[in-house]
XYZ file of C-alpha atoms in Angstrom:
670
model
C -162.339 158.335 68.889
C -161.237 156.395 71.999
C -157.736 155.085 72.280
C -158.128 151.385 71.648
C -154.526 150.233 72.422
C -154.895 146.841 74.039
C -152.811 145.480 76.908
C -152.995 142.015 78.346
C -150.999 139.843 80.683
C -147.871 138.292 79.177
C -148.535 134.563 78.612
C -145.674 133.458 76.451
C -143.796 131.250 78.840
C -140.295 131.801 80.030
C -138.746 134.583 77.776
C -135.243 133.352 78.756
C -135.896 129.737 77.822
C -133.441 128.252 75.411
C -134.639 127.461 71.810
C -136.423 124.121 71.362
C -134.287 121.098 71.129
C -135.194 119.121 68.103
C -132.730 116.317 68.756
C -135.345 114.115 70.434
C -137.874 114.941 67.764
C -135.390 113.995 64.958
C -134.612 110.732 66.531
C -138.216 109.862 66.822
C -138.919 110.988 63.232
C -136.054 108.982 61.990
C -137.301 105.858 63.675
C -140.696 106.344 62.059
C -139.315 107.056 58.676
C -137.307 103.816 58.837
C -140.489 102.019 59.799
C -142.146 103.287 56.610
C -143.773 106.542 57.566
C -143.252 109.595 55.299
C -141.254 112.402 57.036
C -144.338 114.604 57.079
C -146.453 111.807 58.813
C -143.546 111.011 61.144
C -143.369 114.645 62.177
C -147.131 114.757 62.707
C -146.810 111.503 64.781
C -144.205 113.103 67.165
C -146.238 116.239 67.523
C -149.192 114.061 68.475
C -147.274 112.000 71.088
C -145.020 114.712 72.398
C -141.672 114.247 73.988
C -140.388 113.024 77.361
C -141.004 116.437 78.958
C -143.433 117.854 76.379
C -147.170 117.452 76.167
C -148.265 116.404 72.657
C -151.395 117.260 70.678
C -153.071 114.086 71.912
C -152.735 115.098 75.431
C -154.125 118.536 74.689
C -156.993 117.033 72.734
C -157.827 114.784 75.551
C -157.939 117.674 77.952
C -160.180 119.564 75.529
C -162.605 116.544 75.400
C -162.584 116.311 79.172
C -163.402 119.999 79.550
C -166.240 119.735 77.038
C -167.734 116.514 78.806
C -167.462 118.337 82.158
C -169.506 121.358 80.921
C -172.223 119.146 79.553
C -172.433 116.976 82.602
C -172.366 119.797 85.148
C -174.938 122.137 83.840
C -178.558 122.299 82.825
C -180.430 125.049 80.960
C -183.106 125.774 83.626
C -181.189 128.456 85.579
C -183.173 131.571 84.499
C -186.474 129.846 84.748
C -185.625 128.429 88.170
C -184.585 131.891 89.357
C -187.911 133.374 88.063
C -189.862 130.736 89.873
C -188.007 131.443 93.145
C -188.734 135.152 92.877
C -192.352 134.602 91.954
C -192.862 132.145 94.893
C -191.296 134.565 97.265
C -193.503 137.450 95.925
C -196.703 135.432 96.343
C -195.763 134.307 99.844
C -195.155 137.935 100.914
C -198.433 139.028 99.284
C -200.350 136.408 101.155
C -198.743 137.405 104.420
C -199.694 140.992 103.737
C -203.324 140.097 102.908
C -203.605 137.938 106.128
C -202.305 140.692 108.486
C -204.017 143.794 106.899
C -206.937 144.149 109.353
C -208.186 147.381 107.583
C -208.702 145.653 104.217
C -212.167 145.024 103.043
C -213.062 141.391 103.428
C -214.482 141.131 99.985
C -211.359 142.755 98.523
C -209.192 140.317 100.514
C -211.126 137.297 99.290
C -210.918 138.465 95.679
C -207.212 138.968 95.807
C -206.624 135.627 97.480
C -208.768 133.980 94.815
C -206.562 135.668 92.103
C -203.445 134.348 93.678
C -204.969 130.859 94.160
C -206.155 130.574 90.613
C -202.806 131.525 88.913
C -201.854 129.163 86.076
C -199.176 126.609 86.991
C -197.144 127.778 84.141
C -194.517 130.370 85.413
C -194.614 132.501 82.291
C -198.472 132.630 82.337
C -198.460 133.459 86.016
C -196.020 136.281 85.545
C -198.010 137.557 82.582
C -201.280 137.456 84.556
C -199.787 139.332 87.426
C -198.663 142.222 85.186
C -201.852 144.123 86.112
C -202.009 142.982 89.726
C -201.972 145.695 92.431
C -199.544 144.498 94.899
C -200.223 145.157 98.547
C -196.856 144.103 99.878
C -193.898 146.335 99.109
C -191.542 143.259 99.277
C -193.826 141.293 96.813
C -193.855 144.239 94.463
C -190.078 144.545 94.567
C -189.664 140.690 93.828
C -192.090 141.046 90.840
C -190.104 143.976 89.438
C -186.906 142.018 89.873
C -188.431 139.314 87.671
C -188.827 141.860 84.794
C -185.437 143.404 85.468
C -183.801 139.993 85.601
C -185.329 138.921 82.268
C -184.207 142.058 80.597
C -180.647 141.810 81.872
C -180.445 138.053 81.061
C -181.684 138.659 77.472
C -179.059 141.412 76.998
C -176.420 139.271 78.537
C -177.109 136.689 75.930
C -176.066 139.022 73.262
C -173.596 141.295 75.088
C -171.421 139.532 77.605
C -171.349 141.291 81.123
C -174.731 143.105 80.606
C -176.324 141.155 83.472
C -173.976 142.669 86.061
C -173.646 146.085 84.289
C -177.355 146.783 84.385
C -178.060 145.485 87.878
C -180.049 148.279 89.664
C -180.305 149.995 86.370
C -182.309 153.215 86.084
C -184.772 154.199 83.396
C -182.095 156.300 81.785
C -179.743 153.170 81.662
C -182.529 151.223 80.027
C -183.224 154.002 77.489
C -179.530 154.127 76.682
C -179.634 150.411 75.962
C -182.675 150.725 73.686
C -180.944 153.690 71.840
C -177.781 151.552 71.373
C -179.720 148.607 70.044
C -181.630 150.974 67.527
C -178.376 152.530 66.363
C -176.668 149.103 66.102
C -179.484 147.640 63.895
C -179.323 150.737 61.665
C -175.487 150.274 61.335
C -175.934 146.533 60.509
C -178.648 147.168 57.968
C -176.564 149.847 56.243
C -173.676 147.429 56.122
C -175.855 144.707 54.653
C -176.876 147.118 51.889
C -173.242 148.113 51.406
C -174.016 151.829 52.330
C -171.951 152.082 55.551
C -168.721 153.960 55.845
C -165.843 154.004 58.264
C -167.173 157.158 59.751
C -170.401 155.360 60.492
C -168.601 152.790 62.489
C -166.422 155.423 64.190
C -169.469 157.491 65.199
C -171.232 154.428 66.586
C -168.250 153.384 68.702
C -167.797 156.934 69.882
C -171.381 157.051 71.125
C -171.809 153.479 72.333
C -168.334 152.148 72.767
C -168.785 151.532 76.541
C -171.056 148.583 75.664
C -168.219 146.890 73.831
C -165.287 146.372 76.088
C -163.559 144.107 73.501
C -162.962 147.315 71.521
C -163.496 146.138 67.988
C -161.451 148.054 65.435
C -163.788 147.810 62.514
C -167.286 146.686 61.679
C -166.117 143.159 60.641
C -164.575 142.521 64.189
C -167.851 143.886 65.699
C -169.958 141.606 63.486
C -167.815 138.589 64.257
C -168.060 139.152 68.047
C -171.802 139.805 67.925
C -172.565 136.869 65.549
C -170.614 134.401 67.555
C -172.501 135.359 70.782
C -175.881 135.401 69.097
C -175.324 132.054 67.412
C -174.409 130.502 70.764
C -177.542 132.029 72.278
C -179.552 130.421 69.511
C -177.836 127.054 70.077
C -178.817 127.313 73.722
C -182.411 127.925 72.860
C -182.330 125.086 70.355
C -181.060 122.812 73.226
C -184.036 123.617 75.496
C -187.089 121.284 75.644
C -190.199 122.655 73.796
C -191.749 123.484 77.077
C -188.760 125.411 78.251
C -188.639 127.373 74.981
C -192.249 128.258 75.115
C -192.091 129.496 78.738
C -189.010 131.570 78.005
C -190.558 133.158 75.037
C -193.646 134.156 76.977
C -191.488 135.474 79.883
C -189.293 137.505 77.602
C -192.298 139.749 76.778
C -192.126 140.996 80.398
C -188.447 142.011 80.059
C -187.966 145.578 81.434
C -191.801 145.748 81.371
C -191.760 146.443 77.637
C -191.849 144.326 74.434
C -189.534 146.747 72.695
C -186.421 145.077 73.969
C -187.386 141.703 72.324
C -188.330 143.451 69.128
C -184.839 145.090 68.921
C -183.072 141.822 69.861
C -185.085 139.863 67.254
C -184.162 142.436 64.678
C -180.573 142.300 65.581
C -180.495 138.439 65.440
C -181.993 138.584 62.007
C -179.382 140.972 60.784
C -176.582 138.978 62.206
C -177.912 135.755 60.637
C -178.017 137.534 57.249
C -174.569 138.956 57.578
C -172.900 135.803 59.126
C -174.802 132.787 57.709
C -171.712 130.594 58.237
C -172.099 130.605 61.970
C -173.670 127.495 63.618
C -177.259 128.804 64.069
C -178.851 125.340 64.121
C -176.801 123.342 66.483
C -177.802 121.960 69.957
C -176.409 120.077 72.845
C -177.724 117.714 75.517
C -177.048 118.928 79.088
C -177.693 116.647 82.024
C -176.079 118.366 85.100
C -177.507 119.763 88.295
C -176.033 123.334 88.011
C -178.600 125.628 86.331
C -177.380 128.179 83.824
C -178.866 131.613 83.269
C -179.341 132.834 79.682
C -176.177 134.929 79.814
C -174.033 132.375 81.528
C -175.416 129.628 79.370
C -174.575 131.540 76.269
C -171.058 131.826 77.473
C -170.981 128.061 78.081
C -172.173 127.470 74.543
C -169.464 129.791 73.191
C -167.042 127.693 75.303
C -168.390 124.590 73.655
C -167.854 126.069 70.190
C -164.265 127.072 71.079
C -163.607 123.531 72.328
C -165.027 122.055 69.168
C -162.817 124.353 67.069
C -159.761 123.506 69.260
C -160.507 119.827 68.916
C -160.432 120.172 65.038
C -157.244 122.248 65.191
C -155.455 119.891 67.500
C -156.343 116.874 65.403
C -154.357 118.365 62.427
C -156.330 115.969 60.236
C -157.444 118.301 57.490
C -155.589 119.222 54.408
C -152.697 121.674 54.825
C -152.913 121.463 58.606
C -150.199 123.416 60.518
C -149.552 123.957 64.195
C -149.985 127.683 63.563
C -153.630 126.965 63.067
C -154.137 126.391 66.862
C -155.752 129.361 68.565
C -153.511 129.899 71.521
C -155.776 132.478 73.144
C -158.755 130.198 73.011
C -156.558 127.270 74.426
C -155.544 129.537 77.285
C -159.178 130.457 78.041
C -160.233 126.895 78.050
C -157.310 125.017 79.575
C -155.032 127.581 81.141
C -151.826 129.320 80.293
C -149.739 126.134 80.617
C -151.605 124.349 77.823
C -151.015 127.424 75.650
C -147.342 127.397 76.390
C -147.278 123.618 75.511
C -149.044 124.261 72.273
C -146.721 127.299 71.365
C -143.627 125.014 72.083
C -145.101 122.470 69.603
C -145.522 125.319 67.085
C -141.900 126.452 67.534
C -140.736 122.797 67.338
C -142.656 122.230 63.948
C -141.241 125.548 62.602
C -137.638 124.609 63.780
C -137.977 121.216 61.990
C -139.080 122.832 58.697
C -136.546 125.746 58.875
C -133.473 123.950 60.179
C -132.714 122.155 57.070
C -133.520 118.679 58.458
C -136.555 118.225 56.126
C -136.633 119.226 52.487
C -139.441 119.250 49.945
C -138.799 117.094 46.853
C -139.895 117.826 43.312
C -143.114 115.803 44.085
C -144.000 118.230 46.855
C -143.394 115.656 49.646
C -141.008 116.228 52.493
C -137.888 114.070 52.894
C -135.184 113.794 55.452
C -132.226 115.923 54.260
C -128.627 114.711 54.340
C -128.173 116.983 57.397
C -130.927 115.073 59.090
C -129.468 111.729 58.105
C -126.137 112.583 59.463
C -127.705 113.700 62.769
C -129.720 110.519 63.001
C -126.690 108.396 62.132
C -124.664 110.123 64.881
C -127.413 109.163 67.403
C -127.276 105.572 66.237
C -123.504 105.492 66.452
C -123.845 106.721 70.109
C -126.179 103.782 70.756
C -123.704 101.408 69.045
C -120.853 102.726 71.135
C -122.742 102.079 74.332
C -123.560 98.515 73.304
C -119.974 97.900 72.421
C -119.253 98.393 76.167
C -116.612 101.136 75.545
C -114.227 98.762 73.695
C -112.182 100.588 70.988
C -112.034 98.969 67.516
C -108.723 98.096 66.048
C -109.215 100.086 62.837
C -106.276 102.478 62.641
C -102.615 101.611 62.285
C -100.371 104.242 63.973
C -96.993 104.702 62.424
C -94.624 107.418 61.202
C -94.341 108.009 57.622
C -94.458 111.042 55.257
C -97.206 109.621 53.241
C -99.507 109.271 56.183
C -102.086 111.557 57.584
C -101.114 113.756 60.514
C -102.529 112.381 63.778
C -101.870 115.563 65.908
C -99.378 113.859 68.173
C -95.556 114.386 68.240
C -92.556 112.440 69.467
C -88.748 112.890 69.653
C -86.897 112.499 66.456
C -85.119 109.262 65.766
C -82.448 108.265 63.210
C -84.086 107.384 59.930
C -87.328 109.397 60.469
C -88.523 111.290 57.509
C -91.758 112.709 58.806
C -92.080 116.598 59.067
C -90.733 118.492 62.081
C -93.139 120.048 64.516
C -91.545 123.469 64.632
C -93.295 125.109 67.678
C -92.523 122.157 69.852
C -88.914 121.946 68.615
C -88.383 125.618 69.288
C -90.027 125.426 72.701
C -87.704 122.565 73.677
C -84.659 124.722 72.692
C -85.902 127.681 74.853
C -86.556 125.474 77.745
C -83.139 123.807 77.528
C -81.335 127.145 77.246
C -83.176 128.448 80.279
C -81.144 125.830 82.319
C -77.922 126.109 80.186
C -77.686 129.665 78.610
C -74.276 128.827 77.069
C -75.566 125.881 75.081
C -76.512 125.878 71.397
C -79.646 127.677 70.229
C -80.955 124.369 68.753
C -79.837 120.784 69.353
C -80.781 117.540 67.568
C -82.262 116.492 70.914
C -84.782 119.416 70.724
C -86.293 118.151 67.427
C -89.828 116.689 67.624
C -91.569 115.253 64.553
C -95.223 115.052 63.764
C -96.709 111.509 64.029
C -98.689 110.322 60.938
C -101.019 107.413 60.614
C -101.289 105.115 57.673
C -104.825 104.053 57.264
C -105.758 100.820 55.494
C -108.321 101.447 52.738
C -111.363 99.112 52.420
C -114.173 98.514 49.879
C -117.066 97.614 52.076
C -120.293 96.020 50.684
C -123.192 95.770 53.152
C -125.799 93.338 51.896
C -129.074 93.630 53.667
C -132.095 91.282 53.246
C -135.186 93.179 52.182
C -137.344 90.054 51.710
C -140.950 89.501 53.054
C -139.730 87.760 56.186
C -137.616 90.660 57.336
C -140.750 92.891 57.438
C -142.918 90.197 58.818
C -140.708 89.365 61.762
C -139.922 92.905 62.840
C -136.344 93.023 61.511
C -137.072 95.940 59.095
C -136.120 98.842 61.297
C -133.081 97.253 62.973
C -131.694 96.577 59.419
C -132.193 100.194 58.415
C -130.607 101.449 61.728
C -127.627 99.176 61.070
C -127.114 100.451 57.595
C -127.261 104.062 58.633
C -124.925 103.581 61.559
C -122.215 102.027 59.361
C -122.729 104.641 56.626
C -122.376 107.417 59.195
C -119.234 105.857 60.643
C -117.555 105.464 57.251
C -118.563 108.926 55.964
C -117.390 110.662 59.145
C -114.253 108.805 60.205
C -113.132 106.565 57.323
C -113.749 108.672 54.316
C -111.133 106.847 52.304
C -113.160 103.697 52.510
C -115.783 102.890 49.784
C -119.116 101.720 51.064
C -121.830 100.292 48.956
C -125.319 99.409 50.282
C -127.105 96.551 48.609
C -130.624 95.540 49.315
C -131.703 92.076 48.103
C -135.171 90.643 48.108
C -136.599 89.015 44.922
C -133.860 90.916 43.148
C -130.927 93.060 44.461
C -130.336 96.766 44.048
C -127.661 99.223 44.880
C -129.170 101.911 47.140
C -128.163 105.227 48.457
C -128.620 105.599 52.223
C -131.695 107.992 51.835
C -133.449 105.510 49.544
C -132.715 102.634 51.989
C -133.956 104.348 55.059
C -137.106 105.434 53.244
C -137.808 102.061 51.825
C -141.291 100.762 52.590
C -141.597 97.087 53.684
C -141.295 94.666 50.712
C -143.910 92.148 50.501
C -142.509 90.203 47.501
C -141.260 86.873 48.405
C -137.666 85.948 47.497
C -134.098 86.203 48.811
C -131.670 86.819 45.924
C -128.392 86.432 47.489
C -126.830 85.581 44.122
C -127.704 88.942 42.535
C -126.507 90.734 45.705
C -123.089 89.048 45.562
C -122.847 89.856 41.899
C -123.213 93.591 42.723
C -120.806 93.268 45.631
C -118.107 91.657 43.524
C -118.513 94.381 40.969
C -117.954 96.910 43.652
C -114.750 95.124 44.916
C -113.394 95.087 41.312
C -113.924 98.776 40.982
C -111.490 99.273 43.923
C -108.662 96.882 43.321
C -106.364 98.640 45.768
C -108.747 98.515 48.721
C -109.303 95.596 51.022
C -112.702 93.891 50.253
C -114.995 93.616 53.209
C -118.259 91.665 52.746
C -120.986 92.029 55.413
C -124.224 90.063 54.929
C -127.384 90.604 57.037
C -130.036 87.982 56.310
C -132.723 85.837 57.814
C -133.282 83.209 55.174
C -131.654 80.927 52.682
C -131.434 82.079 49.023
C -134.705 81.373 47.255
C -134.234 83.315 43.894
C -131.425 83.948 41.505
C -130.704 85.637 38.172
C -130.881 83.635 34.977
C -128.446 84.182 32.171
C -131.043 86.344 30.355
C -131.506 88.532 33.401
C -134.862 87.170 34.505
C -135.467 86.258 38.226
C -136.089 82.627 39.082
C -137.948 81.948 42.436
C -138.421 78.669 44.179
C -139.204 77.594 47.764
C -137.868 75.409 49.143
C -134.471 76.723 47.688
C -133.752 75.072 44.342
C -130.196 73.470 44.092
C -129.355 75.748 41.174
C -130.221 78.901 43.252
C -127.885 77.683 46.072
C -125.136 76.890 43.522
C -125.260 80.244 41.911
C -125.015 81.906 45.351
C -122.121 79.717 46.417
C -120.315 80.397 43.080
C -120.369 84.159 43.577
C -119.370 83.866 47.230
C -116.345 81.908 46.050
C -115.570 84.724 43.623
C -115.691 87.147 46.488
C -113.265 84.945 48.377
C -110.893 84.820 45.440
C -111.033 88.666 45.483
C -109.774 88.500 49.105
C -113.036 89.665 50.805
C -113.232 89.275 54.450
C -116.768 87.925 54.946
C -119.106 88.144 57.950
C -122.678 86.762 57.937
C -125.088 88.125 60.461
C -127.803 85.537 60.796
C -131.162 86.806 62.145
C -133.479 84.125 63.473
C -133.119 80.697 65.101
C -134.017 78.325 62.173
C -131.594 75.343 62.415
C -131.579 74.844 58.581
C -130.637 78.518 58.067
C -127.858 78.199 60.735
C -126.355 75.034 59.002
C -126.446 76.740 55.584
C -124.845 79.954 56.657
C -122.201 78.118 58.668
C -121.238 76.186 55.645
C -121.171 79.236 53.466
C -118.847 81.048 55.985
C -116.459 78.078 56.158
C -116.009 78.104 52.387
C -114.370 81.560 52.513
C -112.883 81.449 55.999
C -115.505 83.855 57.121
C -117.384 84.486 60.260
C -120.989 84.083 61.450
C -122.534 86.051 64.240
C -126.114 85.686 65.385
C -126.902 88.918 67.433
C -130.107 89.917 68.929
C -132.093 92.553 66.914
C -130.995 95.374 69.375
C -127.394 94.436 68.923
C -127.330 94.063 65.091
C -125.875 97.597 64.592
C -123.099 96.858 67.114
C -122.292 93.639 65.548
C -121.969 95.045 61.994
C -119.949 98.082 63.144
C -117.813 95.912 65.264
C -117.081 93.527 62.345
C -116.202 96.461 60.063
C -113.812 97.927 62.630
C -112.185 94.684 63.302
C -111.978 93.530 59.731
C -108.659 95.356 58.943
C -107.156 95.569 62.360
C -103.727 94.160 63.351
C -105.157 91.144 64.925
C -104.326 87.600 63.604
C -106.231 86.745 60.488
C -107.313 90.362 60.018
C -110.170 90.039 62.657
C -110.375 91.765 65.992
C -111.517 90.032 68.968
C -114.934 91.475 68.917
C -117.039 88.529 70.126
C -117.382 90.234 73.491
C -118.554 93.581 72.174
C -122.146 92.477 72.468
C -122.225 91.934 76.340
C -122.658 88.154 75.955
C -126.151 88.871 74.289
C -125.031 87.547 70.889
C -123.089 84.365 70.191
C -120.566 83.188 67.757
C -120.996 80.178 65.404
C -117.845 78.592 63.970
C -114.286 79.573 64.165
């Protein structure tokens, strides 16, 4: 048994390249999820689009389609027939020359031979067949005619066994006999396998004897069958793609292959065995080729294999079938068709998909669907906060109060002790000060009161924050859905990461209101029910404030419309457009209740409707609140800025955050 260890050129890209960076993918997936996509679909969309420096599936699929179109538009299937015609024409020309210059030939014989040549049928196959018994007078003509038979034999074998055309060039009778013997043994092995009578020893014996004909080194009979069946099916599709005249001519010519019909008999027997053993191959397909470059039978079969590879790759890259995974993409086939760079791009996408699934950013729920995990939400929230920070022009919010006090949190800073301080000492700094002082005055005391440093603490104000976001029909219709979600996630991330003592409640209000977790809000599909129930949302916000009586209430309301629905005493929702006076009254009543609880209120008005502007301005004035009308891109910065400024040391409890939006937003009211 031959050693069938396989070596090939490394094509795995840079082995020292860093792991894939999923930050860009996570940001894009988060955006799509907030727009209403499922996490699974959002991941698929990113893999399709690719990243800034990464080709996506759509780009690879486009290149596959271009490659397929190029093959069809560049080639035609007349290559072998054209080559046979050229050899035949040259043989006839040389024979006529010989007849004309042979002065010793009998004139009657010369005339008979010229008549034979002149009366050859126009069909190339028929002419070749008729000349099989002709006694050639020209050595060059006889060689050309023999080349036709040799060419046909090599082409027919090359159709089934890639590389045979070149391997059997100038073949001897012994070489041809070896081919016939191999075909006979192969058919016997295939027929035994079809009957279920073959053994591993049968395959091993066959490969030991004829392994040189199979450079791909199949390791078992199934691999051998797959390779042969794919090639034979491609040869059949090529035959199906020819015109009826071309097929007929080729069939007639094939009888002259190697000067014996035995080759065709063996090949036909092999094709029948392969079709029986691999009926799932495409034996009936065809293509329309319209190019100028003729293909021989062997090369044409290779092109049809390429077309089959490209069709399979197109399906794999589409990822449109059930259970599709990037691991389905055949990287070897992609490298063959588009080059190693395309295979590296696809491998990177495979690693990216695997990293997204394995990194904990996506988790499968009880319903089998993927969802963004809390880890992914934190990562996405951090990215949104970075964007908010850039939009706030680097200005720091006045959210923390720095002062010394034993009850505060350690800030990490130290200062010299002063009379009356009760905060803890910073022992390392105190001892270091004593050592440094004694270095200049060795006779002094080991520790002086002047050496003492205390640890600074910060007393943080605690807030109960209610973020009310409009989830009505108009928010989705006017493109405000995703900015609203981005805003909620940014504020949620800020509070959970830096101000953990604060209590945040997210409340979405459409036809009715609902307290939502951040994962629920970010995954919320667009709401197409009409209604803006500010009354219900304020009821929930006030309940949240009452649960935290020792915290400063902060009320943030994002809306693009006047209230058009409210809760009736029996819990039913009442809707009316234009707004019913009772709906407005109920909303005003609950806003007043929030004001009596001490809530610092900010309205974020989306849209330019004058009626909405007047209504919100009047609502804000009732509770000494603020109104800001930011552009959509600045909504997150506006809400975060309002939260940071709501408990700062500025007069009235508000920071001067009107300039945080770079002049792009504007203030309404005092």
